[in-house]
Tab-separated table of C-alpha atoms and ligand atoms in Angstrom:
chain	number	residue	atom	x	y	z
A	1482	MET	CA	1.692	30.734	21.229
A	1483	GLU	CA	1.508	28.662	18.317
A	1484	ASP	CA	5.176	29.470	17.495
A	1485	ALA	CA	6.148	28.171	20.910
A	1486	LEU	CA	4.196	25.089	20.219
A	1487	ARG	CA	5.738	24.473	17.178
A	1488	ARG	CA	9.287	24.519	18.824
A	1489	ALA	CA	8.386	22.357	21.679
A	1490	LEU	CA	6.814	19.667	19.455
A	1491	GLY	CA	9.574	19.796	17.073
A	1492	THR	CA	7.015	20.102	13.964
A	1493	ALA	CA	7.000	22.492	10.910
A	1494	VAL	CA	3.257	21.866	10.373
A	1495	LEU	CA	0.719	23.143	13.212
A	1496	ARG	CA	-2.572	23.454	11.443
A	1497	PRO	CA	-5.756	24.000	13.352
A	1498	THR	CA	-8.055	21.031	12.521
A	1499	GLY	CA	-11.075	23.245	13.574
A	1500	HIS	CA	-11.957	20.860	16.560
A	1501	THR	CA	-12.107	23.376	19.730
A	1502	GLY	CA	-13.389	22.052	22.977
A	1503	GLY	CA	-13.622	24.211	26.643
A	1504	GLY	CA	-13.793	23.330	30.071
A	1505	CYS	CA	-14.376	25.457	33.032
A	1506	ILE	CA	-10.305	26.209	33.510
A	1507	SER	CA	-8.905	25.465	29.891
A	1508	GLN	CA	-9.406	25.832	26.361
A	1509	GLY	CA	-9.108	23.015	23.828
A	1510	GLN	CA	-7.795	23.211	20.338
A	1511	SER	CA	-6.851	20.493	17.925
A	1512	TYR	CA	-3.722	20.740	15.537
A	1513	ASP	CA	-2.720	18.555	12.788
A	1514	THR	CA	1.286	18.124	13.048
A	1515	ASP	CA	3.926	16.374	11.011
A	1516	ARG	CA	4.692	14.490	13.874
A	1517	GLY	CA	4.248	10.579	12.600
A	1518	ARG	CA	3.128	11.503	9.130
A	1519	ALA	CA	5.336	9.401	7.189
A	1520	ARG	CA	4.503	6.514	9.274
A	1521	ARG	CA	0.722	7.276	8.597
A	1522	MET	CA	1.524	7.754	4.884
A	1523	PHE	CA	3.727	4.241	4.593
A	1524	LEU	CA	1.117	2.241	6.799
A	1525	GLY	CA	-1.558	3.233	4.039
A	1526	GLU	CA	0.668	2.586	1.257
A	1527	VAL	CA	1.323	-0.915	2.715
A	1528	ALA	CA	-2.486	-1.447	3.381
A	1529	SER	CA	-3.004	-0.777	-0.354
A	1530	LEU	CA	-0.260	-2.805	-1.532
A	1531	GLU	CA	-1.665	-5.921	0.539
A	1532	ALA	CA	-5.219	-5.202	-0.980
A	1533	ILE	CA	-3.820	-5.016	-4.522
A	1534	LEU	CA	-1.775	-7.831	-4.007
A	1535	LYS	CA	-4.604	-10.287	-2.555
A	1536	THR	CA	-6.288	-9.535	-5.985
A	1537	GLN	CA	-3.701	-11.356	-7.975
A	1538	THR	CA	-4.588	-9.182	-11.024
A	1539	VAL	CA	-1.778	-6.525	-11.117
A	1540	ARG	CA	1.791	-6.533	-10.246
A	1541	VAL	CA	2.819	-4.420	-7.262
A	1542	PRO	CA	6.107	-4.524	-5.034
A	1543	LYS	CA	5.062	-6.750	-1.957
A	1544	PRO	CA	5.763	-4.512	1.152
A	1545	ILE	CA	8.092	-5.900	3.871
A	1546	LYS	CA	7.828	-3.419	6.712
A	1547	VAL	CA	7.643	-0.097	7.962
A	1548	VAL	CA	10.982	0.752	10.322
A	1549	GLU	CA	11.378	3.576	12.518
A	1550	LEU	CA	14.958	4.725	12.786
A	1551	PRO	CA	16.815	7.074	14.764
A	1552	GLY	CA	16.584	10.834	14.174
A	1553	ASP	CA	12.667	10.957	13.235
A	1554	ASN	CA	13.215	9.037	9.915
A	1555	THR	CA	10.666	6.231	8.611
A	1556	VAL	CA	11.210	3.817	6.021
A	1557	LEU	CA	9.159	1.294	4.062
A	1558	VAL	CA	11.066	-1.567	3.053
A	1559	MET	CA	9.605	-3.521	0.039
A	1560	GLU	CA	10.096	-6.010	-2.595
A	1561	HIS	CA	12.747	-4.709	-5.234
A	1562	LEU	CA	11.503	-4.540	-8.902
A	1563	GLU	CA	13.540	-4.000	-12.005
A	1564	MET	CA	11.517	-1.317	-13.061
A	1565	LYS	CA	11.569	0.392	-16.722
A	1566	SER	CA	9.124	3.062	-18.138
A	1567	LEU	CA	5.822	1.822	-19.272
A	1568	ASN	CA	6.471	0.825	-22.943
A	1569	ARG	CA	5.679	-2.631	-24.534
A	1570	HIS	CA	3.179	-3.853	-21.491
A	1571	SER	CA	0.765	-0.752	-21.619
A	1572	ALA	CA	-1.922	-2.810	-23.039
A	1573	LEU	CA	-1.878	-5.606	-20.791
A	1574	LEU	CA	-1.689	-3.046	-17.571
A	1575	GLY	CA	-5.173	-2.007	-19.305
A	1576	THR	CA	-6.397	-5.295	-18.936
A	1577	GLN	CA	-4.966	-5.994	-15.700
A	1578	LEU	CA	-6.445	-2.706	-14.420
A	1579	ALA	CA	-9.731	-3.662	-15.624
A	1580	ASP	CA	-9.579	-7.137	-13.898
A	1581	LEU	CA	-8.362	-5.182	-10.655
A	1582	HIS	CA	-11.407	-3.055	-10.945
A	1583	LEU	CA	-14.024	-5.743	-11.891
A	1584	HIS	CA	-12.447	-7.977	-8.820
A	1585	ASN	CA	-14.932	-6.997	-5.974
A	1586	GLN	CA	-17.927	-7.640	-8.872
A	1587	GLN	CA	-16.850	-10.728	-9.300
A	1588	LEU	CA	-16.631	-11.650	-5.802
A	1589	ARG	CA	-20.240	-10.604	-5.493
A	1590	GLU	CA	-21.475	-13.026	-8.238
A	1591	LYS	CA	-19.152	-15.777	-6.741
A	1592	MET	CA	-20.825	-14.905	-3.197
A	1593	LYS	CA	-24.375	-15.207	-5.007
A	1594	ARG	CA	-23.505	-18.186	-6.568
A	1595	GLU	CA	-22.196	-19.858	-3.098
A	1596	GLU	CA	-25.113	-18.704	-1.566
A	1597	SER	CA	-27.474	-20.618	-3.731
A	1598	THR	CA	-25.240	-23.677	-2.712
A	1599	VAL	CA	-26.366	-25.164	0.716
A	1600	GLY	CA	-23.888	-24.399	3.447
A	1601	LYS	CA	-21.734	-22.265	1.434
A	1602	GLY	CA	-21.275	-18.566	1.666
A	1603	GLN	CA	-18.865	-15.707	2.023
A	1604	GLY	CA	-16.979	-17.074	5.047
A	1605	GLN	CA	-15.315	-19.537	2.859
A	1606	MET	CA	-13.805	-16.754	0.343
A	1607	GLU	CA	-10.211	-15.337	1.242
A	1608	VAL	CA	-11.261	-11.974	0.014
A	1609	GLN	CA	-14.424	-10.863	0.907
A	1610	PHE	CA	-16.889	-8.723	-1.039
A	1611	VAL	CA	-17.117	-5.166	0.011
A	1612	ASP	CA	-20.472	-3.684	-0.411
A	1613	GLN	CA	-19.342	0.295	0.457
A	1614	PHE	CA	-17.223	2.919	-0.848
A	1615	GLY	CA	-14.061	3.570	1.794
A	1616	PHE	CA	-10.964	1.703	3.003
A	1617	HIS	CA	-10.211	0.299	6.415
A	1618	THR	CA	-7.358	2.676	7.196
A	1619	VAL	CA	-6.280	6.167	6.078
A	1620	THR	CA	-4.036	6.720	3.092
A	1621	CYS	CA	-2.293	9.685	1.780
A	1622	CYS	CA	-1.985	11.868	-1.165
A	1623	GLY	CA	1.398	12.864	-0.887
A	1624	TYR	CA	1.737	13.442	3.020
A	1625	LEU	CA	-1.911	14.652	2.984
A	1626	PRO	CA	-4.138	12.206	4.710
A	1627	GLN	CA	-7.356	11.072	2.883
A	1628	VAL	CA	-10.634	10.276	4.765
A	1629	ASN	CA	-11.840	6.770	3.834
A	1630	ASN	CA	-14.442	6.316	6.035
A	1631	TRP	CA	-17.150	3.657	4.834
A	1632	GLN	CA	-20.136	5.369	2.884
A	1633	SER	CA	-22.999	3.384	1.218
A	1634	ASP	CA	-23.218	5.651	-1.656
A	1635	TRP	CA	-20.280	7.084	-4.113
A	1636	VAL	CA	-21.627	10.191	-4.450
A	1637	SER	CA	-21.379	11.076	-0.807
A	1638	PHE	CA	-17.915	9.503	-0.423
A	1639	PHE	CA	-16.810	11.531	-3.504
A	1640	ALA	CA	-18.022	14.803	-2.653
A	1641	ARG	CA	-17.509	14.703	1.078
A	1642	GLN	CA	-14.227	12.685	1.329
A	1643	ARG	CA	-12.449	13.533	-1.785
A	1644	ILE	CA	-13.362	16.774	-3.251
A	1645	GLN	CA	-14.739	18.941	-0.050
A	1646	PRO	CA	-11.038	18.408	1.872
A	1647	GLN	CA	-9.551	20.022	-1.135
A	1648	MET	CA	-12.032	22.724	-1.329
A	1649	ASP	CA	-11.398	23.165	2.511
A	1650	LEU	CA	-7.648	23.278	1.794
A	1651	ILE	CA	-8.166	25.827	-0.941
A	1652	GLU	CA	-10.097	28.041	1.430
A	1653	ARG	CA	-7.836	27.816	4.258
A	1654	ASN	CA	-4.822	28.684	1.924
A	1655	SER	CA	-6.089	31.299	-0.400
A	1656	GLY	CA	-9.674	32.204	0.721
A	1657	ASP	CA	-10.654	31.732	-2.640
A	1658	GLY	CA	-14.480	32.853	-2.406
A	1659	GLU	CA	-14.802	32.061	-6.170
A	1660	ALA	CA	-13.999	28.382	-5.822
A	1661	ARG	CA	-16.203	28.363	-2.981
A	1662	GLU	CA	-19.238	29.456	-4.534
A	1663	LEU	CA	-18.688	27.250	-7.575
A	1664	TRP	CA	-18.201	24.427	-5.628
A	1665	ALA	CA	-21.683	25.075	-3.734
A	1666	GLN	CA	-23.295	25.139	-7.203
A	1667	LEU	CA	-21.303	21.851	-8.334
A	1668	GLN	CA	-22.339	19.910	-5.190
A	1669	LEU	CA	-26.020	20.297	-5.911
A	1670	LYS	CA	-25.447	19.058	-9.487
A	1671	ILE	CA	-23.129	15.763	-8.793
A	1672	PRO	CA	-26.191	13.527	-7.794
A	1673	SER	CA	-27.775	13.966	-11.105
A	1674	LEU	CA	-24.921	13.111	-13.045
A	1675	PHE	CA	-24.930	9.547	-11.324
A	1676	CYS	CA	-28.651	9.352	-11.750
A	1677	GLY	CA	-29.611	5.633	-12.731
A	1678	VAL	CA	-25.987	4.470	-12.931
A	1679	GLU	CA	-24.953	1.464	-10.757
A	1680	ILE	CA	-21.612	1.771	-8.973
A	1681	VAL	CA	-20.134	-1.433	-7.559
A	1682	PRO	CA	-17.281	-0.326	-5.575
A	1683	SER	CA	-13.829	-1.213	-7.013
A	1684	LEU	CA	-10.673	-1.564	-5.329
A	1685	LEU	CA	-8.929	1.206	-6.796
A	1686	HIS	CA	-4.954	2.194	-6.996
A	1687	GLY	CA	-6.281	5.629	-5.848
A	1688	ASP	CA	-3.120	7.542	-7.356
A	1689	LEU	CA	-2.553	6.241	-10.751
A	1690	TRP	CA	-0.628	8.710	-12.668
A	1691	GLY	CA	2.360	8.026	-14.885
A	1692	GLY	CA	5.008	8.394	-12.551
A	1693	ASN	CA	3.367	5.516	-10.634
A	1694	VAL	CA	3.341	2.644	-13.561
A	1695	ALA	CA	6.344	0.911	-14.838
A	1696	GLU	CA	6.959	-2.492	-16.316
A	1697	ASP	CA	9.724	-4.822	-16.020
A	1698	ASP	CA	10.265	-8.007	-18.549
A	1699	SER	CA	7.228	-9.940	-17.321
A	1700	GLY	CA	4.587	-7.426	-17.507
A	1701	PRO	CA	3.239	-4.194	-16.036
A	1702	ILE	CA	3.876	-2.819	-12.494
A	1703	ILE	CA	2.028	-0.151	-10.291
A	1704	PHE	CA	3.117	1.231	-7.181
A	1705	ASP	CA	2.806	3.750	-4.577
A	1706	PRO	CA	-0.865	3.552	-4.178
A	1707	ALA	CA	-3.632	4.899	-1.883
A	1708	SER	CA	-6.378	2.257	-2.281
A	1709	PHE	CA	-9.689	2.669	-1.582
A	1710	TYR	CA	-12.975	1.010	-2.842
A	1711	GLY	CA	-14.568	3.547	-5.063
A	1712	HIS	CA	-16.030	4.150	-8.706
A	1713	SER	CA	-13.383	2.615	-11.105
A	1714	GLU	CA	-13.316	5.761	-13.398
A	1715	TYR	CA	-11.608	7.625	-10.502
A	1716	ASP	CA	-8.512	5.764	-11.284
A	1717	LEU	CA	-8.774	6.606	-14.980
A	1718	ALA	CA	-9.702	10.009	-14.235
A	1719	ILE	CA	-6.505	10.615	-12.385
A	1720	ALA	CA	-4.529	8.978	-15.338
A	1721	GLY	CA	-6.238	11.375	-17.670
A	1722	MET	CA	-5.608	14.207	-15.330
A	1723	PHE	CA	-1.833	13.521	-16.208
A	1724	ALA	CA	-2.156	12.435	-19.307
A	1725	TYR	CA	1.405	11.368	-20.226
A	1726	VAL	CA	3.459	8.619	-19.179
A	1727	GLN	CA	6.503	10.113	-17.047
A	1728	PRO	CA	9.872	8.562	-17.990
A	1729	ASN	CA	10.479	6.410	-14.957
A	1730	PRO	CA	13.523	6.812	-13.033
A	1731	GLY	CA	13.673	3.147	-11.715
A	1732	SER	CA	17.061	2.578	-13.324
A	1733	SER	CA	18.838	5.280	-11.255
A	1734	SER	CA	21.838	4.438	-8.957
A	1735	VAL	CA	19.456	5.165	-5.710
A	1736	PRO	CA	18.639	1.854	-4.109
A	1737	ALA	CA	14.861	1.891	-4.756
A	1738	THR	CA	13.704	-0.877	-2.339
A	1739	THR	CA	13.241	1.495	0.625
A	1740	ARG	CA	11.787	5.089	0.937
A	1741	VAL	CA	12.694	7.104	3.295
A	1742	ALA	CA	10.509	10.040	5.017
A	1743	ASN	CA	10.127	12.068	8.051
B	1247	ATP	N1	9.553	-1.782	-5.462
B	1247	ATP	C1	10.352	-0.948	-5.986
B	1247	ATP	N2	11.488	-1.398	-6.853
B	1247	ATP	C2	12.096	-0.552	-7.581
B	1247	ATP	N3	12.058	0.826	-7.699
B	1247	ATP	C3	11.211	1.164	-6.961
B	1247	ATP	C4	10.008	0.510	-6.264
B	1247	ATP	N4	9.238	1.515	-5.700
B	1247	ATP	C5	9.817	2.319	-6.153
B	1247	ATP	N5	10.646	2.595	-7.009
B	1247	ATP	C6	11.402	3.597	-7.987
B	1247	ATP	O1	11.582	4.797	-6.701
B	1247	ATP	C7	10.715	6.021	-7.347
B	1247	ATP	C8	9.720	6.742	-6.495
B	1247	ATP	O2	9.016	6.051	-5.618
B	1247	ATP	P1	7.416	6.664	-5.204
B	1247	ATP	O3	6.642	6.974	-6.533
B	1247	ATP	O4	6.830	5.413	-4.353
B	1247	ATP	O5	7.969	7.597	-4.534
B	1247	ATP	P2	7.291	8.919	-4.016
B	1247	ATP	O6	8.368	9.700	-3.266
B	1247	ATP	O7	5.686	8.578	-3.634
B	1247	ATP	O8	7.214	9.552	-5.208
B	1247	ATP	P3	6.041	10.500	-5.888
B	1247	ATP	O9	5.335	11.383	-4.910
B	1247	ATP	O10	6.816	11.453	-7.047
B	1247	ATP	O11	5.186	9.971	-6.562
B	1247	ATP	C9	9.621	5.493	-8.380
B	1247	ATP	O12	9.759	6.353	-9.681
B	1247	ATP	C10	10.529	4.028	-8.587
B	1247	ATP	O13	11.249	4.531	-10.006
């Protein structure tokens, strides 16, 4: 049945989501497919680029448009930047990332100052302070959609919406019982690791590895973000996980202002 459905929908991916339902006559079953996944991926990237742009802290390419082309291709058009491997501007990237991560906290301070001034408040600020963890839209890690539903505490967001989906994937793909058991134990310990720590949501790049940073003559550039409001060390952890700076292939002859996916 699933093969027939895959052919009829023209999708290579047909993965049960686990949501089922049944009426008197028919049975319902939900599937993830690859239809529209490039669009979803690019829309998440555009929302991320726009959010980072608004902070005016670190340079990102300006997104222009997501375009649907015949043949089921989707294109993200964005500002072209003359990217080179990050080299002489790496220290400045560190400073600007700190500015990005502190931006929301500074909005909170500004909001408090303005609240104490009669007649002023958050309504007059262009970017508003965000007091939760999440993002207003789905972003993707590769093609993998990431749930960004708003949570009031970091541990819930991190455990349920970042680690748990990865553990579900492991279980689905390899049935690794040991990983499941270790995760069950670790999950109980996570809250104690954050005891007494105040975590103000930071706007994050969200996929900050060496392949997503570069520079031009004027300074550092970050691109291909999957942003959300989270713990600032999430960005540092990803950067540390891939602890090397990949040579940036931006100087190749491929026009780099568009990215195509289907
Ligand atoms: N706005 C831009 N201007 C110039 N070059 C760009 C721009 N955006 C991306 N590039 C170039 O295209 C390459 C691929 O971009 P990007 O990382 O966004 O693609 P990707 O398919 O998501 O790759 P990956 O999954 O490996 O991160 C980058 O390494 C960079 O050299």
